Every structure is written in C-alpha cells, then in structure tokens.
Tab-separated table of C-alpha atoms in Angstrom:
chain	number	residue	atom	x	y	z
A	1	UNK	CA	-10.711	73.400	0.998
A	2	UNK	CA	-7.460	71.789	-0.198
A	3	UNK	CA	-6.877	70.362	3.293
A	4	UNK	CA	-10.314	68.705	3.262
A	5	UNK	CA	-9.569	67.061	-0.134
A	6	UNK	CA	-6.252	65.674	1.090
A	7	UNK	CA	-7.917	64.175	4.171
A	8	UNK	CA	-10.604	62.507	2.077
A	9	UNK	CA	-8.018	61.018	-0.318
A	10	UNK	CA	-5.876	59.758	2.544
A	11	UNK	CA	-8.875	58.134	4.218
A	12	UNK	CA	-9.764	56.285	1.013
A	13	UNK	CA	-6.385	54.521	0.976
A	14	UNK	CA	-7.077	53.099	4.417
A	15	UNK	CA	-9.908	51.011	2.966
A	16	UNK	CA	-7.938	49.584	0.039
A	17	UNK	CA	-6.346	46.668	2.001
A	18	UNK	CA	-9.736	45.749	3.438
A	19	UNK	CA	-11.294	45.807	-0.028
A	20	UNK	CA	-8.538	43.542	-1.366
A	21	UNK	CA	-9.031	41.184	1.588
A	22	UNK	CA	-12.776	41.012	0.927
A	23	UNK	CA	-12.144	40.209	-2.752
A	24	UNK	CA	-9.610	37.508	-1.899
A	25	UNK	CA	-11.940	35.955	0.679
A	26	UNK	CA	-14.717	35.977	-1.861
A	27	UNK	CA	-12.533	34.331	-4.508
A	28	UNK	CA	-11.336	31.704	-2.029
A	29	UNK	CA	-14.932	30.990	-0.982
A	30	UNK	CA	-15.934	30.456	-4.599
A	31	UNK	CA	-12.882	28.196	-5.106
A	32	UNK	CA	-13.679	26.131	-1.996
A	33	UNK	CA	-17.276	25.442	-3.010
A	34	UNK	CA	-16.333	24.682	-6.615
A	35	UNK	CA	-13.615	22.315	-5.403
A	36	UNK	CA	-16.051	20.715	-2.966
A	37	UNK	CA	-18.463	20.048	-5.846
A	38	UNK	CA	-15.649	18.557	-7.925
A	39	UNK	CA	-14.575	16.260	-5.063
A	40	UNK	CA	-18.148	15.162	-4.411
A	41	UNK	CA	-18.514	14.274	-8.083
A	42	UNK	CA	-15.232	12.349	-8.164
A	43	UNK	CA	-16.235	10.388	-5.063
A	44	UNK	CA	-19.399	9.288	-6.864
A	45	UNK	CA	-17.380	8.308	-9.937
A	46	UNK	CA	-14.967	6.236	-7.812
A	47	UNK	CA	-17.799	4.500	-5.942
A	48	UNK	CA	-19.574	3.559	-9.159
A	49	UNK	CA	-16.310	2.316	-10.666
A	50	UNK	CA	-15.574	0.127	-7.626
A	51	UNK	CA	-19.092	-1.258	-7.578
A	52	UNK	CA	-18.867	-2.043	-11.283
A	53	UNK	CA	-15.731	-4.087	-10.516
A	54	UNK	CA	-17.543	-6.134	-7.868
A	55	UNK	CA	-16.776	-4.172	-4.700
A	56	UNK	CA	-19.369	-3.539	-1.991
A	57	UNK	CA	-19.566	0.066	-0.736
A	58	UNK	CA	-22.210	1.087	1.790
A	59	UNK	CA	-22.862	3.880	4.307
A	60	UNK	CA	-25.869	5.273	6.121
A	61	UNK	CA	-24.900	8.966	5.830
A	62	UNK	CA	-22.373	10.995	3.868
A	63	UNK	CA	-21.228	14.583	4.407
A	64	UNK	CA	-18.502	16.692	2.796
A	65	UNK	CA	-17.816	19.771	4.918
A	66	UNK	CA	-14.870	21.629	6.471
A	67	UNK	CA	-15.092	25.202	5.167
A	68	UNK	CA	-12.828	27.140	5.106
A	69	UNK	CA	-9.556	25.324	5.844
A	70	UNK	CA	-10.179	21.714	4.803
A	71	UNK	CA	-12.354	19.220	2.979
A	72	UNK	CA	-13.712	16.687	5.464
A	73	UNK	CA	-15.637	13.681	4.168
A	74	UNK	CA	-17.560	11.811	6.881
A	75	UNK	CA	-19.261	8.460	6.354
A	76	UNK	CA	-21.450	6.855	9.005
A	77	UNK	CA	-21.581	3.040	9.226
A	78	UNK	CA	-19.179	2.568	6.294
A	79	UNK	CA	-18.570	-0.823	4.678
A	80	UNK	CA	-16.040	-1.644	1.984
A	81	UNK	CA	-15.865	-5.180	0.591
A	82	UNK	CA	-13.272	-5.943	-2.068
A	83	UNK	CA	-14.143	-8.204	-5.022
A	84	UNK	CA	-12.017	-11.022	-3.532
A	85	UNK	CA	-13.960	-11.117	-0.260
A	86	UNK	CA	-11.954	-8.887	2.098
A	87	UNK	CA	-14.190	-6.568	4.119
A	88	UNK	CA	-13.747	-3.511	6.336
A	89	UNK	CA	-16.623	-2.282	8.540
A	90	UNK	CA	-16.569	0.749	10.804
A	91	UNK	CA	-18.742	3.005	12.896
A	92	UNK	CA	-17.463	6.142	11.175
A	93	UNK	CA	-14.846	7.118	8.602
A	94	UNK	CA	-13.375	10.603	8.233
A	95	UNK	CA	-11.190	11.597	5.268
A	96	UNK	CA	-9.523	15.017	5.478
A	97	UNK	CA	-7.662	17.002	2.802
A	98	UNK	CA	-6.443	20.596	2.788
A	99	UNK	CA	-7.746	22.802	-0.059
A	100	UNK	CA	-4.191	23.791	-1.043
A	101	UNK	CA	-2.751	20.234	-0.983
A	102	UNK	CA	-4.469	17.785	-3.334
A	103	UNK	CA	-1.853	15.058	-2.862
A	104	UNK	CA	-2.208	14.288	0.849
A	105	UNK	CA	-5.130	12.734	2.704
A	106	UNK	CA	-5.589	11.786	6.361
A	107	UNK	CA	-8.042	9.085	7.413
A	108	UNK	CA	-9.533	8.499	10.864
A	109	UNK	CA	-11.924	5.779	11.998
A	110	UNK	CA	-13.474	6.845	15.336
A	111	UNK	CA	-15.073	3.915	17.125
A	112	UNK	CA	-14.402	0.238	16.580
A	113	UNK	CA	-13.889	-1.201	13.110
A	114	UNK	CA	-13.325	-4.719	11.809
A	115	UNK	CA	-11.314	-6.167	8.947
A	116	UNK	CA	-12.301	-9.652	7.753
A	117	UNK	CA	-9.846	-11.554	5.543
A	118	UNK	CA	-11.217	-14.744	4.061
A	119	UNK	CA	-10.888	-16.946	1.012
A	120	UNK	CA	-12.932	-19.848	-0.262
A	121	UNK	CA	-10.549	-22.507	1.044
A	122	UNK	CA	-9.331	-20.772	4.212
A	123	UNK	CA	-10.665	-19.964	7.649
A	124	UNK	CA	-11.521	-16.345	8.349
A	125	UNK	CA	-8.947	-13.969	9.812
A	126	UNK	CA	-10.589	-11.170	11.795
A	127	UNK	CA	-8.862	-7.936	12.875
A	128	UNK	CA	-10.604	-5.669	15.400
A	129	UNK	CA	-9.227	-2.119	15.393
A	130	UNK	CA	-9.386	0.350	18.268
A	131	UNK	CA	-11.268	3.672	18.406
A	132	UNK	CA	-8.261	5.845	17.456
A	133	UNK	CA	-7.217	4.194	14.199
A	134	UNK	CA	-5.714	6.636	11.708
A	135	UNK	CA	-3.726	6.690	8.498
A	136	UNK	CA	-2.088	9.094	6.091
A	137	UNK	CA	-1.336	8.793	2.357
A	138	UNK	CA	0.747	11.125	0.189
A	139	UNK	CA	1.047	10.733	-3.588
A	140	UNK	CA	1.832	12.513	-6.840
A	141	UNK	CA	0.701	12.107	-10.450
A	142	UNK	CA	2.690	8.876	-10.851
A	143	UNK	CA	2.461	6.833	-7.626
A	144	UNK	CA	1.852	6.716	-3.885
A	145	UNK	CA	4.819	8.302	-2.084
A	146	UNK	CA	4.146	7.782	1.621
A	147	UNK	CA	1.892	5.624	3.797
A	148	UNK	CA	1.515	5.905	7.571
A	149	UNK	CA	-0.774	3.883	9.837
A	150	UNK	CA	-1.305	4.374	13.591
A	151	UNK	CA	-3.482	1.903	15.514
A	152	UNK	CA	-4.076	2.326	19.226
A	153	UNK	CA	-5.465	-1.207	19.632
A	154	UNK	CA	-5.509	-4.293	17.411
A	155	UNK	CA	-7.020	-7.716	18.165
A	156	UNK	CA	-6.255	-10.526	15.733
A	157	UNK	CA	-8.188	-13.798	15.639
A	158	UNK	CA	-8.180	-16.811	13.341
A	159	UNK	CA	-11.317	-18.919	12.842
A	160	UNK	CA	-12.742	-17.320	15.984
A	161	UNK	CA	-9.715	-18.096	18.182
A	162	UNK	CA	-7.651	-15.178	19.552
A	163	UNK	CA	-4.153	-14.933	18.085
A	164	UNK	CA	-2.704	-11.675	19.447
A	165	UNK	CA	-3.520	-8.215	20.818
A	166	UNK	CA	-1.375	-5.242	19.799
A	167	UNK	CA	-1.074	-1.953	21.664
A	168	UNK	CA	0.121	1.323	20.079
A	169	UNK	CA	1.156	-0.068	16.697
A	170	UNK	CA	2.587	2.192	13.977
A	171	UNK	CA	3.746	1.583	10.412
A	172	UNK	CA	5.472	4.098	8.113
A	173	UNK	CA	6.631	3.652	4.504
A	174	UNK	CA	8.241	6.695	2.828
A	175	UNK	CA	11.094	7.914	0.611
A	176	UNK	CA	14.296	8.751	2.477
A	177	UNK	CA	14.871	12.520	2.923
A	178	UNK	CA	17.453	13.624	0.379
A	179	UNK	CA	17.484	10.212	-1.352
A	180	UNK	CA	14.378	10.058	-3.566
A	181	UNK	CA	15.215	6.562	-4.920
A	182	UNK	CA	15.485	5.024	-1.430
A	183	UNK	CA	12.431	3.831	0.474
A	184	UNK	CA	12.335	3.638	4.279
A	185	UNK	CA	10.194	1.408	6.467
A	186	UNK	CA	9.636	1.844	10.184
A	187	UNK	CA	7.271	-0.097	12.386
A	188	UNK	CA	7.044	-0.225	16.161
A	189	UNK	CA	4.639	-1.215	18.891
A	190	UNK	CA	4.321	-0.843	22.616
A	191	UNK	CA	3.144	-4.367	23.397
A	192	UNK	CA	1.961	-7.588	21.749
A	193	UNK	CA	0.099	-10.154	23.850
A	194	UNK	CA	-0.133	-13.583	22.243
A	195	UNK	CA	-3.381	-15.496	22.474
A	196	UNK	CA	-1.650	-18.637	23.747
A	197	UNK	CA	1.733	-19.693	25.066
A	198	UNK	CA	4.284	-20.407	22.309
A	199	UNK	CA	4.962	-24.112	21.710
A	200	UNK	CA	8.070	-25.987	22.800
A	201	UNK	CA	11.033	-24.306	24.431
A	202	UNK	CA	9.804	-20.857	23.303
A	203	UNK	CA	7.206	-21.043	26.105
A	204	UNK	CA	9.900	-19.755	28.476
A	205	UNK	CA	9.671	-16.365	26.752
A	206	UNK	CA	6.022	-15.929	27.753
A	207	UNK	CA	3.171	-14.309	25.862
A	208	UNK	CA	4.112	-10.602	26.014
A	209	UNK	CA	6.427	-8.909	23.520
A	210	UNK	CA	7.282	-5.532	24.953
A	211	UNK	CA	8.359	-2.291	23.189
A	212	UNK	CA	9.932	-3.260	19.874
A	213	UNK	CA	10.995	-1.533	16.663
A	214	UNK	CA	12.067	-2.374	13.124
A	215	UNK	CA	13.748	0.057	10.716
A	216	UNK	CA	14.750	-0.836	7.176
A	217	UNK	CA	15.700	0.970	3.973
A	218	UNK	CA	15.958	-0.187	0.381
A	219	UNK	CA	18.138	1.594	-2.165
A	220	UNK	CA	16.416	1.751	-5.575
A	221	UNK	CA	13.266	0.818	-3.663
A	222	UNK	CA	11.007	3.638	-4.872
A	223	UNK	CA	11.189	2.796	-8.611
A	224	UNK	CA	11.039	-0.925	-7.788
A	225	UNK	CA	7.837	-0.529	-5.754
A	226	UNK	CA	6.290	1.712	-8.399
A	227	UNK	CA	7.033	-0.893	-11.060
A	228	UNK	CA	6.016	-4.088	-9.244
A	229	UNK	CA	3.547	-3.079	-6.526
A	230	UNK	CA	4.609	-6.190	-4.598
A	231	UNK	CA	6.972	-5.887	-1.569
A	232	UNK	CA	8.996	-9.063	-2.159
A	233	UNK	CA	9.189	-8.547	-5.912
A	234	UNK	CA	10.265	-4.948	-5.291
A	235	UNK	CA	13.121	-6.082	-3.035
A	236	UNK	CA	14.306	-8.518	-5.698
A	237	UNK	CA	14.080	-5.841	-8.398
A	238	UNK	CA	15.966	-3.297	-6.285
A	239	UNK	CA	18.757	-5.765	-5.475
A	240	UNK	CA	19.027	-6.745	-9.142
A	241	UNK	CA	19.311	-3.029	-10.000
A	242	UNK	CA	22.308	-2.655	-7.705
A	243	UNK	CA	20.474	-1.528	-4.571
A	244	UNK	CA	21.044	-2.632	-0.986
A	245	UNK	CA	18.548	-3.811	1.600
A	246	UNK	CA	19.768	-2.315	4.861
A	247	UNK	CA	18.240	-3.005	8.284
A	248	UNK	CA	19.914	-0.526	10.642
A	249	UNK	CA	17.860	-1.375	13.723
A	250	UNK	CA	15.781	-4.190	15.175
A	251	UNK	CA	14.897	-4.165	18.866
A	252	UNK	CA	12.832	-6.947	20.397
A	253	UNK	CA	11.737	-7.292	24.006
A	254	UNK	CA	10.170	-10.695	24.665
A	255	UNK	CA	9.865	-11.734	28.287
A	256	UNK	CA	13.415	-12.325	29.609
A	257	UNK	CA	14.937	-11.852	26.137
A	258	UNK	CA	16.116	-8.379	25.157
A	259	UNK	CA	17.681	-8.523	21.703
A	260	UNK	CA	18.972	-6.128	19.096
A	261	UNK	CA	19.930	-6.813	15.488
A	262	UNK	CA	20.981	-5.194	12.234
A	263	UNK	CA	22.052	-6.355	8.804
A	264	UNK	CA	22.341	-5.702	5.084
A	265	UNK	CA	22.035	-7.659	1.851
A	266	UNK	CA	23.174	-6.814	-1.681
A	267	UNK	CA	24.150	-8.524	-4.913
A	268	UNK	CA	27.784	-8.760	-5.895
A	269	UNK	CA	28.635	-10.327	-9.256
A	270	UNK	CA	25.138	-11.795	-9.309
A	271	UNK	CA	25.485	-13.478	-5.905
A	272	UNK	CA	23.620	-12.493	-2.751
A	273	UNK	CA	25.951	-11.346	0.000
A	274	UNK	CA	25.581	-9.485	3.272
A	275	UNK	CA	25.935	-9.516	7.031
A	276	UNK	CA	23.700	-10.024	10.041
A	277	UNK	CA	24.538	-8.875	13.545
A	278	UNK	CA	22.924	-9.720	16.888
A	279	UNK	CA	23.328	-8.377	20.422
A	280	UNK	CA	21.745	-9.148	23.784
A	281	UNK	CA	20.827	-7.171	26.887
A	282	UNK	CA	19.873	-8.660	30.271
A	283	UNK	CA	21.658	-11.928	29.491
A	284	UNK	CA	21.429	-12.927	33.176
A	285	UNK	CA	17.609	-12.723	33.021
A	286	UNK	CA	17.493	-15.048	30.018
A	287	UNK	CA	19.892	-17.542	31.602
A	288	UNK	CA	17.830	-17.565	34.804
A	289	UNK	CA	14.559	-18.086	32.924
A	290	UNK	CA	16.016	-20.951	30.906
A	291	UNK	CA	17.570	-22.539	33.999
A	292	UNK	CA	14.232	-22.422	35.872
A	293	UNK	CA	12.690	-24.559	33.112
A	294	UNK	CA	15.656	-26.920	32.801
A	295	UNK	CA	16.544	-25.559	29.358
A	296	UNK	CA	19.991	-24.101	30.065
A	297	UNK	CA	22.237	-26.793	28.576
A	298	UNK	CA	25.903	-26.315	27.711
A	299	UNK	CA	25.277	-25.304	24.098
A	300	UNK	CA	22.655	-22.711	25.063
A	301	UNK	CA	24.860	-21.304	27.821
A	302	UNK	CA	27.784	-21.052	25.398
A	303	UNK	CA	25.665	-19.231	22.814
A	304	UNK	CA	24.387	-16.701	25.383
A	305	UNK	CA	27.889	-16.173	26.782
A	306	UNK	CA	29.219	-15.557	23.267
A	307	UNK	CA	26.463	-13.027	22.540
A	308	UNK	CA	26.994	-11.310	25.888
A	309	UNK	CA	30.730	-10.864	25.301
A	310	UNK	CA	30.144	-9.553	21.780
A	311	UNK	CA	27.552	-7.069	23.075
A	312	UNK	CA	29.910	-5.255	25.452
A	313	UNK	CA	30.127	-1.490	24.778
A	314	UNK	CA	27.363	-1.596	22.176
A	315	UNK	CA	28.977	-4.344	20.094
A	316	UNK	CA	27.365	-7.055	17.963
A	317	UNK	CA	28.021	-10.686	17.123
A	318	UNK	CA	28.299	-10.670	13.321
A	319	UNK	CA	27.917	-13.436	10.739
A	320	UNK	CA	28.031	-13.450	6.935
A	321	UNK	CA	25.020	-14.041	4.697
A	322	UNK	CA	25.148	-15.742	1.333
A	323	UNK	CA	22.525	-17.030	-1.024
A	324	UNK	CA	22.647	-20.538	0.452
A	325	UNK	CA	22.961	-19.872	4.188
A	326	UNK	CA	24.629	-18.251	7.192
A	327	UNK	CA	28.434	-18.344	7.505
A	328	UNK	CA	30.793	-17.715	10.421
A	329	UNK	CA	34.585	-17.679	10.071
A	330	UNK	CA	34.206	-18.928	6.508
A	331	UNK	CA	32.173	-22.007	7.416
A	332	UNK	CA	28.473	-22.518	6.758
A	333	UNK	CA	26.632	-22.699	10.084
A	334	UNK	CA	22.992	-22.694	8.951
A	335	UNK	CA	21.456	-23.892	5.688
A	336	UNK	CA	19.072	-21.158	4.583
A	337	UNK	CA	18.088	-20.690	0.923
A	338	UNK	CA	18.081	-16.895	0.982
A	339	UNK	CA	18.397	-16.926	-2.801
A	340	UNK	CA	14.941	-18.532	-3.020
A	341	UNK	CA	13.376	-15.500	-1.311
A	342	UNK	CA	15.461	-12.643	-2.696
C-alpha cells in the first residue's frame, strides 16, 4: 500500500513542469492579445493626429497579426502624404516588431513604391523604389538611436527626365559601439548609372559609378543630432562642443577612375582645421582614357603622377584644411569657404 502511494506521488511531480508551461503559455497569450489591442489603438491615435496636422494617410486593407512571436502590421495600397506635399505610395507596407522589444521596428515594402518630392515653385522629383525595399529603426524614450535603409533598386527622375538608377544601395546611421556620444554613418552601393553623360571633361568618366562606399563618424554627434534634428546643424554643434568629424574611408569607382580618400575636421582655438587625403588605383587606365579624348595635358599628367607616387604601398597624398581653403606645404592651393558650411 505504501509503495502504491509513493508511485502516485512521484507521478504527480512529472506533470508539474507541464502545468507551469501551460500557465506561462496562457499568460503570454493574454499578454500578446492585450498588447496587440494597445498597438492597434495607438496606430489609430497616430493616424488621426497626422491627419489633423494636414497629412494624407490611406490604405485599402489593414491587418495586425503575427502571433506568437511578433506583431506584424500589413497595409495594402498605402499612401502617406506629408503636409508640405511630399508623398510616398506603395503596393504593400509591412511593419514588424517583436513582443519583447518595443523599441525596434523593421519595415518592408514588397512591390514597387514611389516617393514624390515637390514644392510650389519647383519641378517634381520622383523616386521609384524596387520590390525589396526595407528599413529598420531603433529608439528609446528620448530619441531615435539607429536608422538603416536597404534598397535593391532606385530610379531617380527630375521633372520626368531620368537622373540616375541605383543598384543595391544601403544607408546606416547609428551610435558607435562603446562610444555612446559618437554617431557613425555608412553608405554604399553596388552601381549608379547616370541618366546622361556628365558635362565637359567629366564625360570621359562615363555614366557608371561602380562599387563605392562612404564611412564617417562624428564625436559628440549623438547629443548634437538629438538637439538639432538637422544634419548640418548637428555637425556644427558637435564641432563647437569639441568633437571631430572623421571620414576614415571613401572609395569611389567611376569608369577609369578608382579613387580612395579620408579626412578629418575639428575646431582648434575656434578655428576649423583638419586634413584630407587622396589616393588612386589604376592610374594607367585614367591616363589612357584622358589621352584618348585629348585631355591629358601636362598639368593633368603631373597631378596623376603625383597621386600615383603617393599611393604606393597604401599611401595617400595629404593636404591641410582650414576654414578658408585647402593648403599644401603651407600655401593655400584652393579657395574654399569651409567655415561657411561648418
């Protein structure tokens, strides 16, 4: 009899973990549906607020699903028009958020979408986006912390005339790991095809800009962006606060030209100072292209030769930057009012 009691008690313990799991699943299910209702309500509040401010928001169908591991808002035929006349139209918009992370959202726009930028006194700029457009935003209670955009295809036109087509374009803006006051920017693309041949001597470069990249970082950039909300004003504010604008890498492939650059700018005793450095690859290709068009004069040849020699073993040709221009060996070479911009 005692043996039978012990077996029954032991068997009951086997079911305890399953009972706890059922309770937890039930609690999570209740949480998910309550949170879904809260999100749905807040979406309505935001839409009404935007419309009250003059924005146009339209869609043919709206769904908020994703149980159990996400909240997925889907809008069919979405339209958003800002009060100042800028409009985005798409075939579908998907916004995804995880139930345990309320400060990160991912957006996808399957199918083609169009951005129209126009003002009363200007011709319309139209941007056609490809079927795999996506973006990501991360924020906290005080400000946006990270923005990422990935566009598989982009076609830009002005007043109906094609300007450029971009392939595999990405843009990332985020705080630097381990340096919360520093903001990092990275943008790169696989190819840009210009709508027409560049004017003047630049025509020798052609209409295709190949794989290229830009990386930059701004010390004191995070508080400056949070305060101003304007990129140029934020750079000025960060420099005035003792920060440095550093561009560790620029790579540009444009026809026969293969260039690299880097630089930095800061304020010292109230004056803008810094350096800019340039290097060249495939110098022979550029010389040949210029020579074929009768553009390789003595000054151009000398400049390419100087860059080529400076670029040996990963080197750079470096000049100094000041508020009023570009200097080399202590002498101003180019008048450029950098102080007017920064």
